[in-house]
CSV table of C-alpha atoms and ligand atoms in Angstrom, one decimal:
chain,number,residue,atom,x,y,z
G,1292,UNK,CA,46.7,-175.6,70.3
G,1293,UNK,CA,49.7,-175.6,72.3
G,1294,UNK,CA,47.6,-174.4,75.7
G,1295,UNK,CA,45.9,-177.9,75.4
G,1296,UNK,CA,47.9,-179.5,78.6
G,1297,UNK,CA,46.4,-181.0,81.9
G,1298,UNK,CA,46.7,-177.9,83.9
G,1299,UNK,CA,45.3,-180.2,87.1
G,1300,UNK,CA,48.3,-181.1,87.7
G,1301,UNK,CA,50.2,-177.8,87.8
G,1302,UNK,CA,52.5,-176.9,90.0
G,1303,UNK,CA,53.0,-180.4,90.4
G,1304,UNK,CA,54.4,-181.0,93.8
G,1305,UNK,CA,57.9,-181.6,93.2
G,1306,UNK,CA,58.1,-178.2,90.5
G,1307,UNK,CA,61.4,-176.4,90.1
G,1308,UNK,CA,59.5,-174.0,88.6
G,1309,UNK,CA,56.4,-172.0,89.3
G,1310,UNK,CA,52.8,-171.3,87.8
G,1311,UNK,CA,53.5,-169.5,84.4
G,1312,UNK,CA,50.5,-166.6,83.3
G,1313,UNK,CA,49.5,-168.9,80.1
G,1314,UNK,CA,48.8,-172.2,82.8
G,1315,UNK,CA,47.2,-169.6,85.5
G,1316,UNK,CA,44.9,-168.6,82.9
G,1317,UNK,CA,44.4,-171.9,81.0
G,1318,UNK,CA,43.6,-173.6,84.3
G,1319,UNK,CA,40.6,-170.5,84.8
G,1320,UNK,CA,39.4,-171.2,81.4
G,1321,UNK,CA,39.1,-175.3,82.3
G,1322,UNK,CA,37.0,-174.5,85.2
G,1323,UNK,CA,34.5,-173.1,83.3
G,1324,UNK,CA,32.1,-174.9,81.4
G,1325,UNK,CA,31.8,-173.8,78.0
G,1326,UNK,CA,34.6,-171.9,77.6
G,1327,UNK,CA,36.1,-171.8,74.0
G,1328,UNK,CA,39.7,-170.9,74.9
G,1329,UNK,CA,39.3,-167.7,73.0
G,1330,UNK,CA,39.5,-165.8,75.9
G,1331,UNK,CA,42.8,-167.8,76.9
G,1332,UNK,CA,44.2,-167.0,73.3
G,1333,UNK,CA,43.0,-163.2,74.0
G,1334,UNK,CA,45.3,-162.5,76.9
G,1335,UNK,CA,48.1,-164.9,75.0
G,1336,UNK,CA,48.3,-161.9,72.8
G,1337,UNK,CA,47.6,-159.3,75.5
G,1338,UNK,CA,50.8,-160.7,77.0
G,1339,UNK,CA,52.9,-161.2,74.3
G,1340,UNK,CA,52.0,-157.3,73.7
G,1341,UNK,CA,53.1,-156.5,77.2
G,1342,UNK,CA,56.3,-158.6,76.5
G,1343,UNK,CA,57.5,-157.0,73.6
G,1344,UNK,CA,56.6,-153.5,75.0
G,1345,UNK,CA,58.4,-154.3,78.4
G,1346,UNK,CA,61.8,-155.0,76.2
G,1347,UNK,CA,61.4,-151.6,74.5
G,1348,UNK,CA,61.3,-149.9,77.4
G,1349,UNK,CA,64.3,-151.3,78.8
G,1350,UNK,CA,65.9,-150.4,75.9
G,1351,UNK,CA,64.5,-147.1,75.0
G,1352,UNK,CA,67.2,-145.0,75.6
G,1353,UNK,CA,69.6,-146.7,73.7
G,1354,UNK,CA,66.8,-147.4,70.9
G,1355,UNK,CA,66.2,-143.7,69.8
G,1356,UNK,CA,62.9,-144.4,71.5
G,1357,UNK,CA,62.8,-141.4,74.1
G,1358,UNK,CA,60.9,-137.9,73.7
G,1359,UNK,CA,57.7,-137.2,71.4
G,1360,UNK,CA,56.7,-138.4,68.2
G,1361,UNK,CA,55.6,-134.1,67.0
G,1362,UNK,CA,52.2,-135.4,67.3
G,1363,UNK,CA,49.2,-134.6,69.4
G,1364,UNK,CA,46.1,-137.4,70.6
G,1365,UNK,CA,42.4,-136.5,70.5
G,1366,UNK,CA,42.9,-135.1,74.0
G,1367,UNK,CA,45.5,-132.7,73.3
G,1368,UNK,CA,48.3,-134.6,74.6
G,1369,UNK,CA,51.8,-135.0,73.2
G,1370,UNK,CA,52.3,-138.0,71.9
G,1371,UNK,CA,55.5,-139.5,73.0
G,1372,UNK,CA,57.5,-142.6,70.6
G,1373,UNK,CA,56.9,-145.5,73.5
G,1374,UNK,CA,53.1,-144.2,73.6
G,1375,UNK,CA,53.3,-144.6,70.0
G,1376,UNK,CA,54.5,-147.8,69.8
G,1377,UNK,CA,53.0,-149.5,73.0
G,1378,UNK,CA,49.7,-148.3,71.3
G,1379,UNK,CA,50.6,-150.2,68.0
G,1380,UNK,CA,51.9,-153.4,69.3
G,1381,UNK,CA,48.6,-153.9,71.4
G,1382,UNK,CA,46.6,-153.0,68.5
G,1383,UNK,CA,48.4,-155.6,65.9
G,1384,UNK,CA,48.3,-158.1,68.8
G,1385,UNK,CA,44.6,-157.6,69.5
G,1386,UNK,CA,44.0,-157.6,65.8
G,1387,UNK,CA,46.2,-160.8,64.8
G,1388,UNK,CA,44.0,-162.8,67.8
G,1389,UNK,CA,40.7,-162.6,66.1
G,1390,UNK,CA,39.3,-162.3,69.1
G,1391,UNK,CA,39.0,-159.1,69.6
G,1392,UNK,CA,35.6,-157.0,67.8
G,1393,UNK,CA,36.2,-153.9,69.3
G,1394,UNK,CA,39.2,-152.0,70.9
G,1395,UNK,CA,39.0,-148.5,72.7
G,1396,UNK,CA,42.5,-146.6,73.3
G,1397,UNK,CA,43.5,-143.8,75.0
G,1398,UNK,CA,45.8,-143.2,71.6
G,1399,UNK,CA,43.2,-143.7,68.8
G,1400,UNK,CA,40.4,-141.0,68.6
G,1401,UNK,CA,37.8,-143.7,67.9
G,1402,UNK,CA,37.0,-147.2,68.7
G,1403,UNK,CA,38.4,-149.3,66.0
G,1404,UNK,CA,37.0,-152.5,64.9
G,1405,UNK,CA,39.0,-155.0,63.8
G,1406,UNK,CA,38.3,-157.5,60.6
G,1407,UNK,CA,37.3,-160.1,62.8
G,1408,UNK,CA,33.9,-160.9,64.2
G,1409,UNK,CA,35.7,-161.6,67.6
G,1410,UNK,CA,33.3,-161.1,70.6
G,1411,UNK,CA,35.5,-159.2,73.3
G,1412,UNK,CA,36.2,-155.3,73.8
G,1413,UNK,CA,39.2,-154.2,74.8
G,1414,UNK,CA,39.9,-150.8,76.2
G,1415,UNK,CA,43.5,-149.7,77.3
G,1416,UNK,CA,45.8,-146.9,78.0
G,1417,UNK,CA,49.2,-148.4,76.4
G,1418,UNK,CA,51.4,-146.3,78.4
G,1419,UNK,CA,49.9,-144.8,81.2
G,1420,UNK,CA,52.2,-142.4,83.5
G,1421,UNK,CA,54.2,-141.3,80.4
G,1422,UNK,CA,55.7,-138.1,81.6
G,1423,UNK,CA,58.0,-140.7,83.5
G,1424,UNK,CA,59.6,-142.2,80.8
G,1425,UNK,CA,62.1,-139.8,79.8
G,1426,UNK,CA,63.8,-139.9,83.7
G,1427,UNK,CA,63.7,-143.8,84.0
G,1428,UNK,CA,60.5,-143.6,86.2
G,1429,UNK,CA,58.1,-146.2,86.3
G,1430,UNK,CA,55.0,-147.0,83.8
G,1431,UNK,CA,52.7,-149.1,82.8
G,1432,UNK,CA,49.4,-150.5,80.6
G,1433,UNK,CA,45.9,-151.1,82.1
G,1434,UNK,CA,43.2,-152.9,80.2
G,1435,UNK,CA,40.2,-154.0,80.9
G,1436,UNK,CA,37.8,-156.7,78.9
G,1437,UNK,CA,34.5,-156.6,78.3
G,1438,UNK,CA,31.9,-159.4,76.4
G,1439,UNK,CA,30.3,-158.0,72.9
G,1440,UNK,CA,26.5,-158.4,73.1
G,1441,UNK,CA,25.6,-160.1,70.4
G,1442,UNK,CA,21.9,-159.5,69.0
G,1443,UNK,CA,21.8,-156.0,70.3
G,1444,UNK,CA,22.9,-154.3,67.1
G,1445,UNK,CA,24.0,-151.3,69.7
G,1446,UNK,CA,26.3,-148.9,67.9
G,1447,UNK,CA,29.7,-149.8,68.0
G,1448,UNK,CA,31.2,-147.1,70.3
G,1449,UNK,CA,27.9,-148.0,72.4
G,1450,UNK,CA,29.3,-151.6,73.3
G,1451,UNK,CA,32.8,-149.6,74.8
G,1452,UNK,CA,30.3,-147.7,76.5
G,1453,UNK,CA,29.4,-149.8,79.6
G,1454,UNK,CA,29.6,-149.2,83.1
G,1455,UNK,CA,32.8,-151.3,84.8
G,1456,UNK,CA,30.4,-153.6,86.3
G,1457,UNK,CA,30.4,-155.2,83.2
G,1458,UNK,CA,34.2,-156.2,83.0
G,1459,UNK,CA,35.0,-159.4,82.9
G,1460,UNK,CA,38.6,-159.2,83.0
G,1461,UNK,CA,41.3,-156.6,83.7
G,1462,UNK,CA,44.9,-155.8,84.7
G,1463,UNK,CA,47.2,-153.8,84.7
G,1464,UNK,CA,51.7,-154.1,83.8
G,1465,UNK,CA,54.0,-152.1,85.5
G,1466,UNK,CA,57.5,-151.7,84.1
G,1467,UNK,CA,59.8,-151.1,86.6
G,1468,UNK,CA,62.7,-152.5,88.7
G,1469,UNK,CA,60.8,-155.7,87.0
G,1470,UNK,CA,58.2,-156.1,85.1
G,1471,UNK,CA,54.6,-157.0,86.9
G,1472,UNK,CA,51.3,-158.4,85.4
G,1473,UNK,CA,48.3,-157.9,87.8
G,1474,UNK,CA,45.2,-160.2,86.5
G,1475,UNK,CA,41.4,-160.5,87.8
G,1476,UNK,CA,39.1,-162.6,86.0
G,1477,UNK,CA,36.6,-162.0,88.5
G,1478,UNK,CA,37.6,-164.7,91.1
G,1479,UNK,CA,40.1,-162.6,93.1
G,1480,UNK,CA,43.6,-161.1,91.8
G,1481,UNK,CA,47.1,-162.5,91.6
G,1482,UNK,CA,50.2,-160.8,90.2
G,1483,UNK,CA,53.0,-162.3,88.3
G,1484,UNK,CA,56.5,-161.3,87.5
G,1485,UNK,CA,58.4,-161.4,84.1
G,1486,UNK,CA,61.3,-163.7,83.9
G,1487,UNK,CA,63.4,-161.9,81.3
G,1488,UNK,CA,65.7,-164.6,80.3
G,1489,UNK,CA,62.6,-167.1,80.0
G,1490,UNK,CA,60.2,-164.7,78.5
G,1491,UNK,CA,57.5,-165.6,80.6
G,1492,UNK,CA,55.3,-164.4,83.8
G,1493,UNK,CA,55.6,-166.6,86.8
G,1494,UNK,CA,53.0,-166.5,89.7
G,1495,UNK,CA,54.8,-164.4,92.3
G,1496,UNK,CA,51.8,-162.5,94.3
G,1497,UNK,CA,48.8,-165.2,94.6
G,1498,UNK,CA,45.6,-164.2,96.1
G,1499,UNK,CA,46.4,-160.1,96.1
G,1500,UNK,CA,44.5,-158.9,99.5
G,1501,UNK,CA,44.2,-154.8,100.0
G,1502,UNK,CA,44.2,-154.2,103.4
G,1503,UNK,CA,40.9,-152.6,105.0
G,1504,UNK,CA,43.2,-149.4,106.1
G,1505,UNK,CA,46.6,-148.3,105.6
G,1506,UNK,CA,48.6,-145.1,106.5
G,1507,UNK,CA,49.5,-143.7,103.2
G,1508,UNK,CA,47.6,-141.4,101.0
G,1509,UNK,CA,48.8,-140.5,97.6
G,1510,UNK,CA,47.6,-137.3,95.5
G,1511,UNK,CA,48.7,-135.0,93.5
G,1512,UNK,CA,49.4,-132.3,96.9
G,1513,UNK,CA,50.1,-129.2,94.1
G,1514,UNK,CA,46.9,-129.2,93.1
G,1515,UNK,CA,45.3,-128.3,97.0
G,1516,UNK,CA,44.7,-124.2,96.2
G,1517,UNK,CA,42.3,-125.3,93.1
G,1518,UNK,CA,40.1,-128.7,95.2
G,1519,UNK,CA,36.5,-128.7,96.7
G,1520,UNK,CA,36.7,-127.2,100.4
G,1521,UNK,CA,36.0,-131.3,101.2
G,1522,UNK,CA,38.8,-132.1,99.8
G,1523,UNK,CA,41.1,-129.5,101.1
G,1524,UNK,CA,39.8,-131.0,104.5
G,1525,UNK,CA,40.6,-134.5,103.6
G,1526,UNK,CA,44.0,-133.7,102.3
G,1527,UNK,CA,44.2,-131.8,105.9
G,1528,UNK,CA,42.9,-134.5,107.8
G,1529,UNK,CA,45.2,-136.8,106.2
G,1530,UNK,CA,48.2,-134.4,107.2
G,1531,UNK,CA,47.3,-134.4,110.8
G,1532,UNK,CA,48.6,-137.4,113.6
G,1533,UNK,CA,44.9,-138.6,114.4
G,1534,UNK,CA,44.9,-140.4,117.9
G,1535,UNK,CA,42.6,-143.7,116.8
G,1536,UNK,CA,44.4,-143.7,112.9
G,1537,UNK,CA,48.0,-142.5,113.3
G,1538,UNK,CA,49.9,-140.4,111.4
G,1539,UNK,CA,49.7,-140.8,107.4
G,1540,UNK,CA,53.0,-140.8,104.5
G,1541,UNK,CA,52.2,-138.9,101.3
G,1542,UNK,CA,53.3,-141.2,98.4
G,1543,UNK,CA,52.7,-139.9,94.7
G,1544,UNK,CA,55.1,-140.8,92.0
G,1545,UNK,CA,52.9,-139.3,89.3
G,1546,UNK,CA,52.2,-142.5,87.6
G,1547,UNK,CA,48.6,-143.8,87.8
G,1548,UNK,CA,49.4,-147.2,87.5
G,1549,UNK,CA,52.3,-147.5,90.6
G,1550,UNK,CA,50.3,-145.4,92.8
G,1551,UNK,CA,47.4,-147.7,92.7
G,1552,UNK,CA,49.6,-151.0,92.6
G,1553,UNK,CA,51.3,-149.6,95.5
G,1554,UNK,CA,47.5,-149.0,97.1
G,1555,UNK,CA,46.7,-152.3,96.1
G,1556,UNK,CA,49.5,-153.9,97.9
G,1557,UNK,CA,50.2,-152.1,101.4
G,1558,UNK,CA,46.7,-150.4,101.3
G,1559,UNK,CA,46.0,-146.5,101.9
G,1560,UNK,CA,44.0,-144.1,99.5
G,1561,UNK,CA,45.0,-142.9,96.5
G,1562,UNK,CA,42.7,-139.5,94.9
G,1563,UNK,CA,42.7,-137.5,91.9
G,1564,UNK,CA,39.8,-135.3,92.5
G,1565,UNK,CA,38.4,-132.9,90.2
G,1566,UNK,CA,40.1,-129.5,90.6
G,1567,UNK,CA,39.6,-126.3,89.0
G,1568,UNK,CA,41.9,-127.2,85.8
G,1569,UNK,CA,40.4,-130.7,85.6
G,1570,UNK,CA,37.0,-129.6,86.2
G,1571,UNK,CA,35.8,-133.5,85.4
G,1572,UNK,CA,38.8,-135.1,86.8
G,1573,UNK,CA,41.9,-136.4,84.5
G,1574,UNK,CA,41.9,-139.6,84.5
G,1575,UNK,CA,39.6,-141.7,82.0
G,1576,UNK,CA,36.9,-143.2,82.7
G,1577,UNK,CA,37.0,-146.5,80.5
G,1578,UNK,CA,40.7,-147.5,80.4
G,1579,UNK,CA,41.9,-146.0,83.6
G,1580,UNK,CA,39.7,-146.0,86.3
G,1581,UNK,CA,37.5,-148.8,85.7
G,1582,UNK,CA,40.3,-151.5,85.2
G,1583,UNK,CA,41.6,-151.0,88.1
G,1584,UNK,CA,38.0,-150.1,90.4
G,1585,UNK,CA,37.5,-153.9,89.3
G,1586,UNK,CA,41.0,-154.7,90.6
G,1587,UNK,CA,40.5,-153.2,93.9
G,1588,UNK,CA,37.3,-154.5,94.3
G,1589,UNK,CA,38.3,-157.9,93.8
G,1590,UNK,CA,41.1,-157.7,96.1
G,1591,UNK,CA,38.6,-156.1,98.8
G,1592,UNK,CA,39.5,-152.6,98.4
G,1593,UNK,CA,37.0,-150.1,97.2
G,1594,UNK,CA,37.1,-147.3,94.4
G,1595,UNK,CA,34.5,-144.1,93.8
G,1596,UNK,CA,34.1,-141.5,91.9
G,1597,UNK,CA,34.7,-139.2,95.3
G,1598,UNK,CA,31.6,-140.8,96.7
G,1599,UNK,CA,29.5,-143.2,94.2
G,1600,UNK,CA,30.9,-146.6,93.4
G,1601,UNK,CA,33.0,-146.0,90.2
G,1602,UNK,CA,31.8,-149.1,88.3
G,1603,UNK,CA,28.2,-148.1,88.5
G,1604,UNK,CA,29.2,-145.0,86.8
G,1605,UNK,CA,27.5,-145.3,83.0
G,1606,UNK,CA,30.1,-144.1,81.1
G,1607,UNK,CA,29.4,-141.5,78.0
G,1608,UNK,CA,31.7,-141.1,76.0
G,1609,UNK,CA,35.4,-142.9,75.0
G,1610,UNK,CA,37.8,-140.8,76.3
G,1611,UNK,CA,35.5,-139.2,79.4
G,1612,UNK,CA,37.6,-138.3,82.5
G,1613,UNK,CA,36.4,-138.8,86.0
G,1614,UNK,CA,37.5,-138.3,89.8
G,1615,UNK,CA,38.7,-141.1,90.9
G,1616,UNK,CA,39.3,-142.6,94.8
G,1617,UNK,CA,40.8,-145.8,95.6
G,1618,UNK,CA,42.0,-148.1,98.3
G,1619,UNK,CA,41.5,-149.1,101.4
G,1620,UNK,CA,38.2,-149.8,102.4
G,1621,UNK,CA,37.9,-147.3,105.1
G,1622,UNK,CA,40.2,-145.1,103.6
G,1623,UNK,CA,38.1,-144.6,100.7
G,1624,UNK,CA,35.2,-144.3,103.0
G,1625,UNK,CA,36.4,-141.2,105.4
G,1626,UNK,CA,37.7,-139.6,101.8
G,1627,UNK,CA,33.8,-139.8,100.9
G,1628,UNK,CA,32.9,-138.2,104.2
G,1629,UNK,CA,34.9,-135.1,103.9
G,1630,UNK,CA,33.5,-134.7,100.1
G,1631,UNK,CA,30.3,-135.0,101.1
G,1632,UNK,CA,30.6,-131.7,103.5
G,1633,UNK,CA,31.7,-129.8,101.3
Y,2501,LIG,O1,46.7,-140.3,83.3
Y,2501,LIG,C1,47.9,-139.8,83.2
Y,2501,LIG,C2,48.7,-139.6,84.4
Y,2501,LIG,O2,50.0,-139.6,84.0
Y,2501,LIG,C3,48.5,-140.6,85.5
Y,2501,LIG,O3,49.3,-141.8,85.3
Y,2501,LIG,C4,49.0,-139.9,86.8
Y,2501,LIG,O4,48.4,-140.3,88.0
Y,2501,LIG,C5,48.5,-138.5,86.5
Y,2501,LIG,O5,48.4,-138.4,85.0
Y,2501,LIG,C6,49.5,-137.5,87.0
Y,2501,LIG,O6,49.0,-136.2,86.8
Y,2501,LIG,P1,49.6,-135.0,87.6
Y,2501,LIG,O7,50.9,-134.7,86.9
Y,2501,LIG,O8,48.6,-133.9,87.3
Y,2501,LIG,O9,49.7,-135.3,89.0
């Protein structure tokens, strides 16, 4: 294998060039005993996936790749070409691994199981903040990893089935003004960027810290007439100069993914609480909001369901939606207070 390289001595002092995503994760893998390196080779292919998407999207309007493919997912959603596609090359590069036994997307109506007795789960949304893509707005994939359990002869969509606690591994791309890998195997979170011209992701955010308050709250403002009185008073709250907190920017750019990466980052809230359309919330469960509830959390943020710890939620079905809350630590905490009112 080519990862087989003394990754104690990287970044050696003198580099001219930084940590690369394959040595970051190599170096995680040598640190722990008994690891295989199928887990290493896992997110090879996870990031060769993201690669390969992240130079279709650059070049998807000159491609043919804009607008919808005519057809509709399990969830009634149009299916647009890049969701298509992004959903396809993760899939083949899950699949040509061999490490992968089960994978869960937001674009297939069932788990699949690949030919391969490989003992990780995947779950992802391949293209999350889609309605973007046609007006050059930002997008993204989130993932998240989980361990088979062997001997348990569960049901297969049973094993997809587990509450976030059980990740051992997510993250999350964004392509945008560059393209941004965001990584937690359970010992913090660092963020690299994509070197076009080298095809690879450097180490450019080490150590990824969300601040314990910020003063910016992002959600979906349109929706106020149809929320919980408790949310209508956070919302309120959060519009009004408060004399201990300040005054608070609304941020929402209607893509998941940057509004939480954005959270992650300068710190702040970000909600999408049920509402009268979205009686359940909208965003899923498995392959949204537990990626990155694990994210925050490693970072030192927080994420609930409105007031329950997301992760602990046990999840029951694929493609189940949920409220979702995250951020700042006390952000996410005086959210929780106005929803409990009301
Ligand atoms: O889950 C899909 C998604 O596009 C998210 O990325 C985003 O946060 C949300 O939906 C936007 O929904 P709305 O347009 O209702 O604010």
């Amino acid at each position: 294998m080519d990862d087989m390289v003394d990754s104690s001595i990287f970044p050696p002092a003198s580099s001219v060039y930084g940590t690369t995503l394959r040595e970051h994760v190599l170096s995680g893998m040598q640190a722990a005993p008994g690891a295989t390196g199928q887990f290493t080779s896992l997110l090879n292919h996870i990031s060769l996936a993201i690669r390969i998407i992240s130079s279709r999207v650059r070049s998807a309007g000159l491609a043919g790749m804009l607008g919808y493919t005519g057809k509709q997912n399990i969830q009634g959603e149009d299916v647009l070409k890049l969701d298509e596609f992004a959903n396809d090359v993760l899939v083949e590069a899950l699949e040509r691994s061999g490490h992968c036994g089960i994978i869960g997307s937001e674009e297939l109506d069932e788990v699949r199981v690949p030919g391969s007795a490989g003992k990780y789960v995947v779950l992802f949304d391949p293209l999350d903040g889609s309605g973007n893509i046609d007006t050059n707005g930002c997008i993204g994939t989130i993932f998240a990893i989980l361990r088979r359990q062997p001997g348990e002869l569960l049901p297969v969509v049973d094993e997809a089935l587990r509450p976030g606690r059980e990740i051992v591994c997510a993250g999350y791309t964004i392509y945008g003004p560059s393209t941004t890998f965001v990584l937690s195997t359970g010992h913090g979170v660092d963020g690299f960027t994509l070197d076009p011209n080298v095809g690879e992701f450097f180490l450019s955010h080490p150590n990824i810290r969300c601040p314990a308050r910020g003063n910016t709250y992002s959600v979906n403002e349109g929706n106020y007439s149809t929320w919980a009185k408790g949310v209508q008073d956070w919302a309120n709250a959060m519009r009004t100069p408060d004399p201990e907190l300040g005054s608070h920017g609304l941020r929402y750019s209607g893509a998941f993914v940057l509004d939480a990466h954005r959270t992650l980052l300068k710190g702040g809230v970000f909600a999408y609480p049920a509402d009268a359309k979205n009686g359940k919330g909208k965003l899923r469960l498995l392959y949204e909001a537990n990626p990155m509830a694990y994210i925050l959390e490693q970072a030192g943020g927080a994420a609930t369901d409105g007031i329950n710890r997301m992760l602990d939620v046990q999840p029951k079905a694929l493609h189940q939606r949920t409220s979702l809350v995250l951020g700042s630590k006390d952000d996410v905490a005086r959210f929780a207070e106005f929803a409990k009112r009301g």
